[in-house]
mmCIF file of C-alpha atoms and ligand atoms in Angstrom:
data_model
loop_
_atom_site.group_PDB
_atom_site.id
_atom_site.type_symbol
_atom_site.label_atom_id
_atom_site.label_comp_id
_atom_site.label_asym_id
_atom_site.label_seq_id
_atom_site.Cartn_x
_atom_site.Cartn_y
_atom_site.Cartn_z
ATOM 1 C CA UNK A 1 17.813 -4.927 -5.953
ATOM 2 C CA UNK A 2 14.574 -5.345 -5.544
ATOM 3 C CA UNK A 3 12.351 -2.313 -5.291
ATOM 4 C CA UNK A 4 9.747 -2.596 -2.343
ATOM 5 C CA UNK A 5 8.028 1.301 -1.172
ATOM 6 C CA UNK A 6 6.392 2.029 1.618
ATOM 7 C CA UNK A 7 4.062 4.836 1.171
ATOM 8 C CA UNK A 8 2.231 6.697 4.143
ATOM 9 C CA UNK A 9 -0.912 7.988 3.039
ATOM 10 C CA UNK A 10 -1.490 5.868 0.177
ATOM 11 C CA UNK A 11 -5.524 5.593 0.216
ATOM 12 C CA UNK A 12 -6.027 8.983 -1.201
ATOM 13 C CA UNK A 13 -5.457 11.462 -3.475
ATOM 14 C CA UNK A 14 -1.242 12.174 -4.182
ATOM 15 C CA UNK A 15 -0.099 8.839 -2.404
ATOM 16 C CA UNK A 16 -2.732 6.692 -4.395
ATOM 17 C CA UNK A 17 -1.813 7.677 -7.288
ATOM 18 C CA UNK A 18 1.889 7.455 -6.738
ATOM 19 C CA UNK A 19 1.538 4.023 -5.359
ATOM 20 C CA UNK A 20 -0.020 3.035 -8.776
ATOM 21 C CA UNK A 21 2.870 4.697 -10.656
ATOM 22 C CA UNK A 22 5.758 2.806 -8.869
ATOM 23 C CA UNK A 23 3.897 -0.128 -9.032
ATOM 24 C CA UNK A 24 4.135 -0.398 -12.741
ATOM 25 C CA UNK A 25 7.432 0.719 -12.267
ATOM 26 C CA UNK A 26 8.257 -1.991 -10.783
ATOM 27 C CA UNK A 27 8.253 -1.548 -6.768
ATOM 28 C CA UNK A 28 6.286 -3.920 -4.306
ATOM 29 C CA UNK A 29 4.275 -1.283 -2.314
ATOM 30 C CA UNK A 30 3.385 -0.852 0.984
ATOM 31 C CA UNK A 31 0.551 1.031 0.440
ATOM 32 C CA UNK A 32 -0.268 2.932 4.249
ATOM 33 C CA UNK A 33 -3.566 4.092 5.265
ATOM 34 C CA UNK A 34 -4.896 5.369 8.713
ATOM 35 C CA UNK A 35 -8.344 4.771 8.516
ATOM 36 C CA UNK A 36 -10.153 4.346 4.914
ATOM 37 C CA UNK A 37 -9.423 0.579 4.036
ATOM 38 C CA UNK A 38 -11.673 0.571 1.749
ATOM 39 C CA UNK A 39 -9.714 3.336 -0.517
ATOM 40 C CA UNK A 40 -6.638 1.396 -0.015
ATOM 41 C CA UNK A 41 -7.598 -2.085 -0.350
ATOM 42 C CA UNK A 42 -9.463 -0.809 -3.752
ATOM 43 C CA UNK A 43 -5.527 1.011 -4.894
ATOM 44 C CA UNK A 44 -4.219 -2.338 -4.146
ATOM 45 C CA UNK A 45 -6.640 -4.261 -6.310
ATOM 46 C CA UNK A 46 -5.993 -1.553 -9.109
ATOM 47 C CA UNK A 47 -2.436 -3.035 -8.521
ATOM 48 C CA UNK A 48 -2.509 -6.491 -8.544
ATOM 49 C CA UNK A 49 -4.812 -6.695 -11.770
ATOM 50 C CA UNK A 50 -2.610 -5.114 -13.808
ATOM 51 C CA UNK A 51 0.298 -7.510 -12.318
ATOM 52 C CA UNK A 52 1.538 -5.382 -9.746
ATOM 53 C CA UNK A 53 2.505 -6.269 -6.256
ATOM 54 C CA UNK A 54 0.950 -4.169 -3.261
ATOM 55 C CA UNK A 55 -0.671 -4.380 0.398
ATOM 56 C CA UNK A 56 -2.576 -2.795 2.450
ATOM 57 C CA UNK A 57 -1.215 -1.605 5.768
ATOM 58 C CA UNK A 58 -2.814 0.319 8.405
ATOM 59 C CA UNK A 59 -0.717 2.259 10.281
ATOM 60 C CA UNK A 60 -1.583 6.383 12.200
ATOM 61 C CA UNK A 61 2.215 7.461 11.215
ATOM 62 C CA UNK A 62 1.589 9.745 13.450
ATOM 63 C CA UNK A 63 2.683 7.421 16.609
ATOM 64 C CA UNK A 64 5.901 5.721 17.014
ATOM 65 C CA UNK A 65 5.338 2.081 17.542
ATOM 66 C CA UNK A 66 2.289 2.164 14.382
ATOM 67 C CA UNK A 67 6.055 3.477 12.875
ATOM 68 C CA UNK A 68 7.961 1.065 14.059
ATOM 69 C CA UNK A 69 5.198 -1.410 12.751
ATOM 70 C CA UNK A 70 4.384 -0.403 9.404
ATOM 71 C CA UNK A 71 8.029 -1.081 8.083
ATOM 72 C CA UNK A 72 8.009 -4.574 9.955
ATOM 73 C CA UNK A 73 4.758 -5.433 8.036
ATOM 74 C CA UNK A 74 6.384 -4.195 4.538
ATOM 75 C CA UNK A 75 9.384 -6.116 5.107
ATOM 76 C CA UNK A 76 7.443 -9.223 6.691
ATOM 77 C CA UNK A 77 4.791 -9.662 3.738
ATOM 78 C CA UNK A 78 6.868 -7.476 0.497
ATOM 79 C CA UNK A 79 10.670 -7.755 1.491
ATOM 80 C CA UNK A 80 13.533 -5.704 2.667
ATOM 81 C CA UNK A 81 12.165 -1.602 2.545
ATOM 82 C CA UNK A 82 14.132 0.229 -0.298
ATOM 83 C CA UNK A 83 12.545 3.129 -0.513
ATOM 84 C CA UNK A 84 9.963 6.176 1.306
ATOM 85 C CA UNK A 85 7.734 8.223 0.369
ATOM 86 C CA UNK A 86 6.327 10.345 3.565
ATOM 87 C CA UNK A 87 3.339 11.718 2.189
ATOM 88 C CA UNK A 88 0.774 11.138 4.656
ATOM 89 C CA UNK A 89 -0.743 14.418 5.715
ATOM 90 C CA UNK A 90 -3.214 17.003 6.543
ATOM 91 C CA UNK A 91 -4.420 20.419 6.748
ATOM 92 C CA UNK A 92 -8.024 22.032 8.955
ATOM 93 C CA UNK A 93 -10.381 24.731 8.374
ATOM 94 C CA UNK A 94 -8.591 27.755 7.490
ATOM 95 C CA UNK A 95 -8.343 30.126 10.089
ATOM 96 C CA UNK A 96 -6.160 32.955 10.948
ATOM 97 C CA UNK A 97 -3.311 32.183 13.762
ATOM 98 C CA UNK A 98 -5.287 33.811 16.086
ATOM 99 C CA UNK A 99 -7.781 31.575 16.144
ATOM 100 C CA UNK A 100 -5.537 28.040 16.253
ATOM 101 C CA UNK A 101 -5.572 26.955 19.345
ATOM 102 C CA UNK A 102 -2.418 25.049 20.288
ATOM 103 C CA UNK A 103 -4.528 21.183 20.132
ATOM 104 C CA UNK A 104 -4.579 21.945 16.853
ATOM 105 C CA UNK A 105 -1.423 23.134 15.863
ATOM 106 C CA UNK A 106 0.056 20.250 18.035
ATOM 107 C CA UNK A 107 -1.433 17.669 15.452
ATOM 108 C CA UNK A 108 -0.947 18.967 11.990
ATOM 109 C CA UNK A 109 2.600 19.186 13.867
ATOM 110 C CA UNK A 110 2.108 15.773 14.787
ATOM 111 C CA UNK A 111 0.869 13.951 11.308
ATOM 112 C CA UNK A 112 2.916 16.353 9.420
ATOM 113 C CA UNK A 113 6.410 16.598 10.426
ATOM 114 C CA UNK A 114 6.985 14.168 13.425
ATOM 115 C CA UNK A 115 5.985 11.426 10.775
ATOM 116 C CA UNK A 116 7.884 12.633 8.485
ATOM 117 C CA UNK A 117 10.910 11.925 10.661
ATOM 118 C CA UNK A 118 9.810 8.938 12.413
ATOM 119 C CA UNK A 119 10.007 7.948 8.705
ATOM 120 C CA UNK A 120 13.151 8.976 8.001
ATOM 121 C CA UNK A 121 14.853 7.717 11.309
ATOM 122 C CA UNK A 122 13.682 3.898 10.707
ATOM 123 C CA UNK A 123 14.544 4.494 6.766
ATOM 124 C CA UNK A 124 18.191 5.619 8.040
ATOM 125 C CA UNK A 125 18.141 2.500 10.100
ATOM 126 C CA UNK A 126 16.969 0.049 7.495
ATOM 127 C CA UNK A 127 17.549 1.499 3.389
ATOM 128 C CA UNK A 128 19.983 -0.286 1.680
ATOM 129 C CA UNK A 129 23.124 1.333 -0.297
ATOM 130 C CA UNK A 130 21.168 2.911 -3.260
ATOM 131 C CA UNK A 131 17.489 3.616 -0.916
ATOM 132 C CA UNK A 132 15.882 6.739 -1.548
ATOM 133 C CA UNK A 133 13.280 8.741 0.693
ATOM 134 C CA UNK A 134 11.359 11.470 -0.699
ATOM 135 C CA UNK A 135 9.226 13.574 1.652
ATOM 136 C CA UNK A 136 6.048 15.906 1.113
ATOM 137 C CA UNK A 137 6.197 19.399 1.389
ATOM 138 C CA UNK A 138 3.872 22.527 -0.043
ATOM 139 C CA UNK A 139 4.231 25.365 -1.551
ATOM 140 C CA UNK A 140 2.874 26.705 1.732
ATOM 141 C CA UNK A 141 6.603 26.297 3.243
ATOM 142 C CA UNK A 142 7.565 29.594 0.756
ATOM 143 C CA UNK A 143 4.331 30.798 1.024
ATOM 144 C CA UNK A 144 3.074 30.804 4.627
ATOM 145 C CA UNK A 145 -0.256 29.961 4.203
ATOM 146 C CA UNK A 146 -1.621 33.187 5.884
ATOM 147 C CA UNK A 147 -5.340 33.634 7.102
ATOM 148 C CA UNK A 148 -5.929 30.045 6.239
ATOM 149 C CA UNK A 149 -3.631 27.393 7.653
ATOM 150 C CA UNK A 150 0.332 28.848 8.977
ATOM 151 C CA UNK A 151 0.598 25.633 10.908
ATOM 152 C CA UNK A 152 0.222 23.758 7.775
ATOM 153 C CA UNK A 153 2.760 25.440 6.001
ATOM 154 C CA UNK A 154 5.129 26.014 9.644
ATOM 155 C CA UNK A 155 5.353 21.805 9.341
ATOM 156 C CA UNK A 156 6.167 22.227 5.511
ATOM 157 C CA UNK A 157 8.868 24.363 6.495
ATOM 158 C CA UNK A 158 10.331 21.931 8.952
ATOM 159 C CA UNK A 159 10.192 19.192 6.818
ATOM 160 C CA UNK A 160 12.399 20.733 3.708
ATOM 161 C CA UNK A 161 14.609 21.451 6.722
ATOM 162 C CA UNK A 162 14.790 17.775 7.653
ATOM 163 C CA UNK A 163 15.110 16.631 4.425
ATOM 164 C CA UNK A 164 18.133 18.913 3.880
ATOM 165 C CA UNK A 165 19.937 17.425 6.699
ATOM 166 C CA UNK A 166 19.179 14.238 6.617
ATOM 167 C CA UNK A 167 19.964 13.947 2.842
ATOM 168 C CA UNK A 168 23.598 15.074 4.022
ATOM 169 C CA UNK A 169 23.753 13.002 6.772
ATOM 170 C CA UNK A 170 23.336 9.628 4.223
ATOM 171 C CA UNK A 171 25.022 11.346 1.222
ATOM 172 C CA UNK A 172 27.711 8.900 2.251
ATOM 173 C CA UNK A 173 25.585 5.875 2.789
ATOM 174 C CA UNK A 174 24.305 5.676 -0.985
ATOM 175 C CA UNK A 175 21.056 7.028 0.444
ATOM 176 C CA UNK A 176 19.436 9.962 -1.224
ATOM 177 C CA UNK A 177 16.621 12.444 0.474
ATOM 178 C CA UNK A 178 14.976 14.701 -1.502
ATOM 179 C CA UNK A 179 11.433 16.478 -1.392
ATOM 180 C CA UNK A 180 8.446 17.228 -3.364
ATOM 181 C CA UNK A 181 6.743 20.765 -3.094
ATOM 182 C CA UNK A 182 3.034 20.814 -5.155
ATOM 183 C CA UNK A 183 0.711 23.511 -4.997
ATOM 184 C CA UNK A 184 -2.822 22.851 -5.769
ATOM 185 C CA UNK A 185 -3.797 19.709 -6.658
ATOM 186 C CA UNK A 186 -7.015 18.215 -6.753
ATOM 187 C CA UNK A 187 -7.839 16.151 -3.336
ATOM 188 C CA UNK A 188 -9.637 15.582 -0.561
ATOM 189 C CA UNK A 189 -7.761 17.710 1.432
ATOM 190 C CA UNK A 190 -9.052 21.151 -0.119
ATOM 191 C CA UNK A 191 -12.179 19.930 1.818
ATOM 192 C CA UNK A 192 -10.562 19.137 5.170
ATOM 193 C CA UNK A 193 -9.879 23.271 5.304
ATOM 194 C CA UNK A 194 -13.259 23.702 4.708
ATOM 195 C CA UNK A 195 -12.993 24.781 1.127
ATOM 196 C CA UNK A 196 -13.917 21.523 -1.443
ATOM 197 C CA UNK A 197 -13.509 24.170 -4.649
ATOM 198 C CA UNK A 198 -10.381 25.802 -3.255
ATOM 199 C CA UNK A 199 -8.269 24.271 -6.812
ATOM 200 C CA UNK A 200 -10.962 25.490 -8.960
ATOM 201 C CA UNK A 201 -11.117 29.236 -7.129
ATOM 202 C CA UNK A 202 -7.229 29.557 -7.633
ATOM 203 C CA UNK A 203 -6.253 27.040 -10.386
ATOM 204 C CA UNK A 204 -6.964 30.232 -13.066
ATOM 205 C CA UNK A 205 -4.775 32.880 -10.957
ATOM 206 C CA UNK A 206 -1.846 30.849 -11.671
ATOM 207 C CA UNK A 207 0.784 31.130 -14.068
ATOM 208 C CA UNK A 208 -0.687 27.687 -15.933
ATOM 209 C CA UNK A 209 -3.725 28.978 -15.564
ATOM 210 C CA UNK A 210 -5.079 25.700 -13.736
ATOM 211 C CA UNK A 211 -5.179 23.127 -11.110
ATOM 212 C CA UNK A 212 -2.491 19.767 -11.724
ATOM 213 C CA UNK A 213 -3.180 16.202 -11.237
ATOM 214 C CA UNK A 214 -1.872 14.198 -8.309
ATOM 215 C CA UNK A 215 -0.705 11.887 -10.991
ATOM 216 C CA UNK A 216 1.713 15.064 -11.968
ATOM 217 C CA UNK A 217 2.781 14.934 -8.612
ATOM 218 C CA UNK A 218 3.477 11.139 -8.710
ATOM 219 C CA UNK A 219 5.802 11.682 -12.110
ATOM 220 C CA UNK A 220 8.512 13.565 -9.942
ATOM 221 C CA UNK A 221 8.108 12.251 -6.820
ATOM 222 C CA UNK A 222 8.918 8.740 -9.005
ATOM 223 C CA UNK A 223 11.801 10.456 -10.986
ATOM 224 C CA UNK A 224 13.628 11.567 -7.892
ATOM 225 C CA UNK A 225 13.058 8.109 -6.146
ATOM 226 C CA UNK A 226 14.571 6.252 -9.766
ATOM 227 C CA UNK A 227 18.022 6.008 -10.346
ATOM 228 C CA UNK A 228 17.199 8.763 -12.643
ATOM 229 C CA UNK A 229 18.522 11.181 -10.000
ATOM 230 C CA UNK A 230 20.955 9.338 -9.183
ATOM 231 C CA UNK A 231 23.093 12.726 -8.719
ATOM 232 C CA UNK A 232 20.120 14.600 -7.030
ATOM 233 C CA UNK A 233 19.480 14.673 -3.038
ATOM 234 C CA UNK A 234 18.777 17.748 -0.263
ATOM 235 C CA UNK A 235 16.481 18.970 -3.454
ATOM 236 C CA UNK A 236 12.818 20.705 -3.238
ATOM 237 C CA UNK A 237 11.244 20.048 -6.918
ATOM 238 C CA UNK A 238 7.947 22.494 -6.711
ATOM 239 C CA UNK A 239 5.023 21.243 -9.178
ATOM 240 C CA UNK A 240 2.755 23.772 -8.771
ATOM 241 C CA UNK A 241 2.246 25.102 -11.966
ATOM 242 C CA UNK A 242 4.459 28.225 -11.805
ATOM 243 C CA UNK A 243 4.077 29.530 -8.588
HETATM 244 P P1 NAP B 301 -5.089 14.056 0.849
HETATM 245 O O1 NAP B 301 -6.304 13.354 -0.401
HETATM 246 O O2 NAP B 301 -5.819 14.343 1.998
HETATM 247 O O3 NAP B 301 -4.958 11.928 1.200
HETATM 248 C C1 NAP B 301 -4.442 12.062 2.507
HETATM 249 C C2 NAP B 301 -3.637 11.352 2.748
HETATM 250 O O4 NAP B 301 -2.885 10.830 4.074
HETATM 251 C C3 NAP B 301 -4.795 9.860 3.107
HETATM 252 O O5 NAP B 301 -4.318 8.327 2.138
HETATM 253 C C4 NAP B 301 -5.082 9.476 4.858
HETATM 254 O O6 NAP B 301 -5.391 8.248 5.138
HETATM 255 C C5 NAP B 301 -3.611 9.979 5.172
HETATM 256 N N1 NAP B 301 -3.237 10.562 5.900
HETATM 257 C C6 NAP B 301 -3.805 10.896 7.165
HETATM 258 N N2 NAP B 301 -3.355 11.192 8.971
HETATM 259 C C7 NAP B 301 -2.562 9.982 8.475
HETATM 260 C C8 NAP B 301 -1.717 9.557 9.747
HETATM 261 N N3 NAP B 301 -2.040 9.980 10.894
HETATM 262 N N4 NAP B 301 -1.144 8.034 9.381
HETATM 263 C C9 NAP B 301 -1.044 7.721 8.048
HETATM 264 N N5 NAP B 301 -2.060 8.046 7.382
HETATM 265 C C10 NAP B 301 -2.923 8.701 7.225
HETATM 266 O O7 NAP B 301 -3.689 14.307 0.826
HETATM 267 P P2 NAP B 301 -3.381 14.815 -0.672
HETATM 268 O O8 NAP B 301 -3.788 15.889 -1.020
HETATM 269 O O9 NAP B 301 -3.333 13.728 -1.655
HETATM 270 O O10 NAP B 301 -2.423 15.339 0.230
HETATM 271 C C11 NAP B 301 -1.045 14.457 0.011
HETATM 272 C C12 NAP B 301 0.247 15.191 0.653
HETATM 273 O O11 NAP B 301 1.111 16.030 -0.181
HETATM 274 C C13 NAP B 301 0.145 15.896 2.272
HETATM 275 O O12 NAP B 301 1.281 15.605 2.912
HETATM 276 C C14 NAP B 301 0.107 17.097 1.636
HETATM 277 O O13 NAP B 301 0.298 17.784 3.150
HETATM 278 C C15 NAP B 301 0.660 17.316 0.434
HETATM 279 N N6 NAP B 301 0.033 18.331 -0.846
HETATM 280 C C16 NAP B 301 -1.040 18.575 -0.566
HETATM 281 C C17 NAP B 301 -1.183 19.624 -2.165
HETATM 282 C C18 NAP B 301 -2.573 19.102 -2.672
HETATM 283 O O14 NAP B 301 -2.991 20.372 -3.167
HETATM 284 N N7 NAP B 301 -3.498 18.639 -2.592
HETATM 285 C C19 NAP B 301 -0.519 20.364 -2.134
HETATM 286 C C20 NAP B 301 0.924 20.311 -1.429
HETATM 287 C C21 NAP B 301 1.238 19.609 -0.610
HETATM 288 P P3 NAP B 301 -6.505 7.627 4.792
HETATM 289 O O15 NAP B 301 -7.337 7.758 3.731
HETATM 290 O O16 NAP B 301 -7.042 6.347 5.973
HETATM 291 O O17 NAP B 301 -7.718 9.199 5.914
#
């Protein structure tokens, strides 16, 4: 089977690291982005320069029509999609729950959870036997992210439920569904929360005394997608330095 993967939110951070790793392992990669076309093009250029195959695909994955178009365009450019990484995610300024308005809560659910539902549904319709899906959760799902972003934590908790349920529904079709749950990883997302230095502040308090790199999350994603994880489905793997 020729391996074709769509990675949502692959222009930066964990998604970009995953795109480069999977390309090096022989996947043709659909590098999805929402607005940062230059970064997405740079990820594609790096993959192509090292002999891999990739294409940048704009889509806002919180929008149903965009997700359908994303799969169609990936198939036209790369061939039938066999794997999916639902990675796109957002969080907003650190706040207590009492200060979170409904518009923000809805936006977090739309980008993190609804996008995951839409991607999973499209993948369930299209992936062949032997295909696999990895969803991005967060340790926030079990910690709750009090005083920071309970909305984000709740969206990730729901992603874990979705992962377990769909894994059971698709097991008979030979499609595996798992999630990776990162802890504190060095990416731009913490600046969106209002604290760009968050990983350096909190990292030393973790059992491993440091934050993680996007490549360390990408390794877990790549393993779950691979045949090496052929008997693993419905699992949530922490990549969180022991927290
Ligand atoms: P990041 O560096 O902020 O990158 C976010 C990516 O998502 C970008 O490529 C962005 O595209 C894309 N994106 C955002 N909204 C989108 C939308 N509506 N449609 C399509 N793409 C969209 O984030 P990250 O830290 O790598 O996080 C990746 C995933 O890991 C997220 O699900 C996050 O919740 C999870 N995670 C991260 C950490 C951490 O510490 N970093 C910890 C736990 C879980 P543009 O570049 O076009 O904006």
